């Protein structure tokens, strides 16, 4: 398996533009998580899915953020409109089991909003 | 309150020495996990210890868990320059389902 695949690796966009981040989890993993990492706030859980269903989106900062998982092999995180304070590294992770075999993280998308 | 606080924030040692990092948490947990993050990369799962376990080993890694003190430690023995990275503890709380809460991490630098 190629692991969790995120795209793009880097994204630079202007304030006000729509940004879409993509994630392909490991095949067979039931859980998918979106995290955001910044120097100031560390790693924050934004939302997670179980069997493609959003379970907890309480970490999504604002209505400008939305996430979907249309099938077991694909998820998107969308920011519309983007703002400079959204600049961060966004990680997707997947996990096979609720009891906890650990998460497998993607390499992240470094988002810069100018 | 913050779950998963690592101590120290930064640690610098010489190659061959042991490195110990600590993690404290506040609520009851199902398990505690340690991850490593190299600069510019994603996190990599190192080891998981369940709440009914006290110690676990994996290669040069040794993890302890003291649920009465709500603390854990990660020991890396015979460190190598390649161990230079940030190390995070993460807790799966009893009440949080399967989601993990990460601490702020310890930056470990191993000097050759």
Coordinates of C-alpha atoms in Angstrom, one line a residue:
Chain A
X1 CA 0.0 0.0 0.0
X2 CA 1.3 3.5 -0.8
X3 CA 0.1 4.9 2.5
X4 CA -2.2 7.9 2.9
X5 CA -1.9 10.1 -0.1
X6 CA -2.5 13.8 0.1
X7 CA -2.6 16.4 -2.6
X8 CA -1.4 18.9 -3.3
X9 CA 1.8 19.0 -1.2
X10 CA 2.0 22.7 -1.4
X11 CA -0.7 25.3 -2.1
X12 CA -0.3 29.0 -2.3
X13 CA -3.5 31.0 -2.9
X14 CA -4.8 34.5 -2.6
X15 CA -7.1 35.5 0.2
X16 CA -10.7 34.9 -0.8
X17 CA -10.0 32.0 -3.1
X18 CA -11.4 28.6 -2.7
X19 CA -9.0 25.9 -1.6
X20 CA -9.6 22.1 -1.9
X21 CA -7.3 19.6 -0.2
X22 CA -7.5 15.9 -1.1
X23 CA -6.9 12.7 0.7
X24 CA -6.8 9.0 -0.2
X25 CA -6.8 6.9 2.9
X26 CA -5.3 3.4 3.2
X27 CA -7.6 0.8 1.7
X28 CA -9.6 -1.0 4.4
X29 CA -9.2 1.7 7.0
X30 CA -12.6 2.7 8.6
X31 CA -11.6 6.0 10.0
X32 CA -10.3 9.2 8.4
X33 CA -9.1 12.3 10.2
X34 CA -8.3 15.8 9.2
X35 CA -5.8 17.7 11.4
X36 CA -4.3 21.1 11.1
X37 CA -0.8 21.9 12.4
X38 CA 0.5 25.4 13.3
X39 CA 3.3 26.6 15.5
X40 CA 0.9 28.5 17.7
X41 CA -1.8 25.8 18.2
X42 CA 0.0 22.6 17.5
X43 CA -2.0 19.7 16.0
X44 CA -5.8 20.3 16.0
X45 CA -8.4 17.7 15.0
X46 CA -10.8 19.3 12.5
X47 CA -13.1 16.5 11.7
X48 CA -13.2 12.7 11.5
X49 CA -15.2 10.2 9.6
X50 CA -16.2 6.6 10.3
X51 CA -17.2 4.5 7.3
X52 CA -17.5 7.7 5.2
X53 CA -19.9 9.3 7.8
X54 CA -18.8 12.5 9.6
X55 CA -18.7 11.7 13.3
X56 CA -17.3 14.8 14.9
X57 CA -16.8 18.1 13.2
X58 CA -16.6 20.2 16.4
X59 CA -13.0 21.2 15.5
X60 CA -13.9 22.8 12.2
X61 CA -13.1 26.4 13.0
X62 CA -15.7 28.2 10.9
X63 CA -18.4 27.7 8.3
X64 CA -15.8 28.5 5.7
X65 CA -14.5 25.0 6.3
X66 CA -16.2 21.9 5.0
X67 CA -15.2 18.3 4.5
X68 CA -16.7 15.4 2.5
X69 CA -16.0 11.7 2.1
X70 CA -18.1 10.6 -0.9
X71 CA -16.6 7.1 -0.8
X72 CA -14.2 5.0 1.2
X73 CA -11.2 6.0 -0.9
X74 CA -11.5 9.7 -1.1
X75 CA -12.0 12.8 1.1
X76 CA -11.8 16.5 0.6
X77 CA -11.4 19.5 2.9
X78 CA -12.5 22.7 1.4
X79 CA -12.0 26.3 2.6
X80 CA -14.1 28.9 1.0
X81 CA -13.2 31.8 1.2
X82 CA -9.7 31.3 2.4
X83 CA -8.0 33.8 4.8
X84 CA -4.3 34.3 5.7
X85 CA -4.9 32.8 9.2
X86 CA -5.8 29.5 7.5
X87 CA -2.2 29.1 6.6
X88 CA -1.0 25.9 8.1
X89 CA -0.1 22.3 7.3
X90 CA -3.1 20.1 6.9
X91 CA -2.8 16.4 7.6
X92 CA -5.0 13.6 6.7
X93 CA -4.7 10.3 8.7
X94 CA -6.5 7.0 8.6
X95 CA -6.9 4.2 11.0
X96 CA -8.1 0.7 10.9
X97 CA -9.6 0.0 14.2
X98 CA -11.4 1.9 17.0
X99 CA -9.4 0.2 19.7
X100 CA -6.3 1.9 18.4
X101 CA -3.6 0.5 16.2
X102 CA -2.3 3.9 15.6
X103 CA -3.0 6.4 12.8
X104 CA -1.2 6.5 9.5
X105 CA -0.6 10.1 8.4
X106 CA -0.2 11.5 5.0
X107 CA 2.7 13.8 4.2
X108 CA 0.5 16.9 4.6
X109 CA -0.5 19.9 2.5
X110 CA 1.3 23.1 3.3
X111 CA -1.2 25.9 2.7
X112 CA -0.2 29.5 2.4
X113 CA -2.9 32.1 2.0
X114 CA -1.5 35.5 1.0
Chain B
X1 CA -7.6 21.8 29.7
X2 CA -4.8 20.5 27.5
X3 CA -4.5 16.8 27.1
X4 CA -1.0 15.4 26.5
X5 CA 1.7 17.8 27.6
X6 CA 5.2 16.8 26.7
X7 CA 8.2 17.6 28.8
X8 CA 10.8 18.8 28.0
X9 CA 9.8 21.0 25.0
X10 CA 13.3 20.6 23.6
X11 CA 16.1 18.1 24.3
X12 CA 19.6 18.1 22.9
X13 CA 21.9 15.1 23.5
X14 CA 25.0 13.4 22.0
X15 CA 24.8 10.3 19.8
X16 CA 24.9 7.2 21.9
X17 CA 23.1 8.8 24.9
X18 CA 19.6 7.9 26.0
X19 CA 16.8 10.3 25.5
X20 CA 13.8 10.4 27.9
X21 CA 10.6 12.4 27.1
X22 CA 7.6 12.7 29.4
X23 CA 3.9 13.2 28.8
X24 CA 1.2 14.1 31.2
X25 CA -2.5 14.0 30.6
X26 CA -5.6 14.9 32.5
X27 CA -8.5 12.5 31.8
X28 CA -9.0 8.8 31.7
X29 CA -7.7 7.1 28.6
X30 CA -8.1 3.9 26.6
X31 CA -4.5 4.1 25.3
X32 CA -1.6 6.4 24.8
X33 CA 0.5 6.6 21.7
X34 CA 3.8 8.1 20.7
X35 CA 4.5 9.5 17.2
X36 CA 7.6 10.9 15.6
X37 CA 7.6 13.8 13.1
X38 CA 10.6 14.6 11.0
X39 CA 10.9 18.2 9.7
X40 CA 8.4 18.8 6.9
X41 CA 6.9 15.3 7.1
X42 CA 3.8 13.6 8.5
X43 CA 3.7 11.9 11.8
X44 CA 4.8 8.3 12.1
X45 CA 3.3 6.0 14.7
X46 CA 5.9 4.5 17.0
X47 CA 4.2 2.6 19.8
X48 CA 0.9 2.3 21.5
X49 CA 0.4 1.4 25.2
X50 CA -3.1 0.4 26.5
X51 CA -4.4 1.7 29.8
X52 CA -4.0 -1.7 31.4
X53 CA -0.3 -2.0 30.4
X54 CA 2.6 -0.5 32.4
X55 CA 5.5 -0.9 30.1
X56 CA 6.1 -1.7 26.4
X57 CA 9.2 -2.2 24.3
X58 CA 9.9 -1.9 20.6
X59 CA 13.5 -2.0 19.4
X60 CA 15.3 0.9 21.1
X61 CA 12.1 2.3 22.4
X62 CA 10.7 1.8 25.8
X63 CA 7.4 3.3 26.9
X64 CA 6.0 3.4 30.4
X65 CA 2.5 4.3 31.6
X66 CA 1.4 5.3 35.1
X67 CA -2.3 5.8 35.0
X68 CA -2.4 6.8 38.7
X69 CA -0.1 9.7 37.9
X70 CA -1.6 10.2 34.4
X71 CA 1.8 10.2 32.9
X72 CA 3.9 8.3 30.4
X73 CA 7.6 8.4 29.4
X74 CA 9.3 7.5 26.1
X75 CA 12.9 6.3 26.4
X76 CA 15.1 6.0 23.3
X77 CA 18.3 4.1 24.0
X78 CA 21.6 4.5 22.2
X79 CA 20.3 7.5 20.3
X80 CA 21.4 8.2 16.7
X81 CA 21.5 11.4 14.7
X82 CA 18.6 9.9 12.6
X83 CA 16.5 10.1 15.8
X84 CA 16.4 13.9 15.5
X85 CA 12.8 14.8 15.2
X86 CA 9.8 16.0 17.2
X87 CA 8.1 13.4 19.3
X88 CA 4.4 13.7 20.2
X89 CA 2.3 11.8 22.7
X90 CA -1.4 11.3 21.9
X91 CA -4.2 10.1 24.0
X92 CA -7.3 8.3 23.1
X93 CA -9.7 9.3 25.9
X94 CA -12.4 7.0 27.2
X95 CA -15.1 9.4 26.2
X96 CA -13.7 10.6 22.9
X97 CA -14.4 7.6 20.7
X98 CA -11.4 6.8 18.5
X99 CA -10.1 10.3 18.1
X100 CA -6.6 11.2 19.4
X101 CA -5.6 14.4 21.2
X102 CA -2.0 15.3 20.6
X103 CA 0.4 17.2 22.9
X104 CA 2.7 19.9 21.7
X105 CA 5.7 17.7 21.2
X106 CA 9.3 17.5 22.3
X107 CA 12.0 18.5 19.8
X108 CA 14.8 16.1 20.1
X109 CA 18.2 16.9 18.6
X110 CA 20.9 14.2 18.6
X111 CA 24.3 15.6 17.8
X112 CA 26.7 13.3 16.0

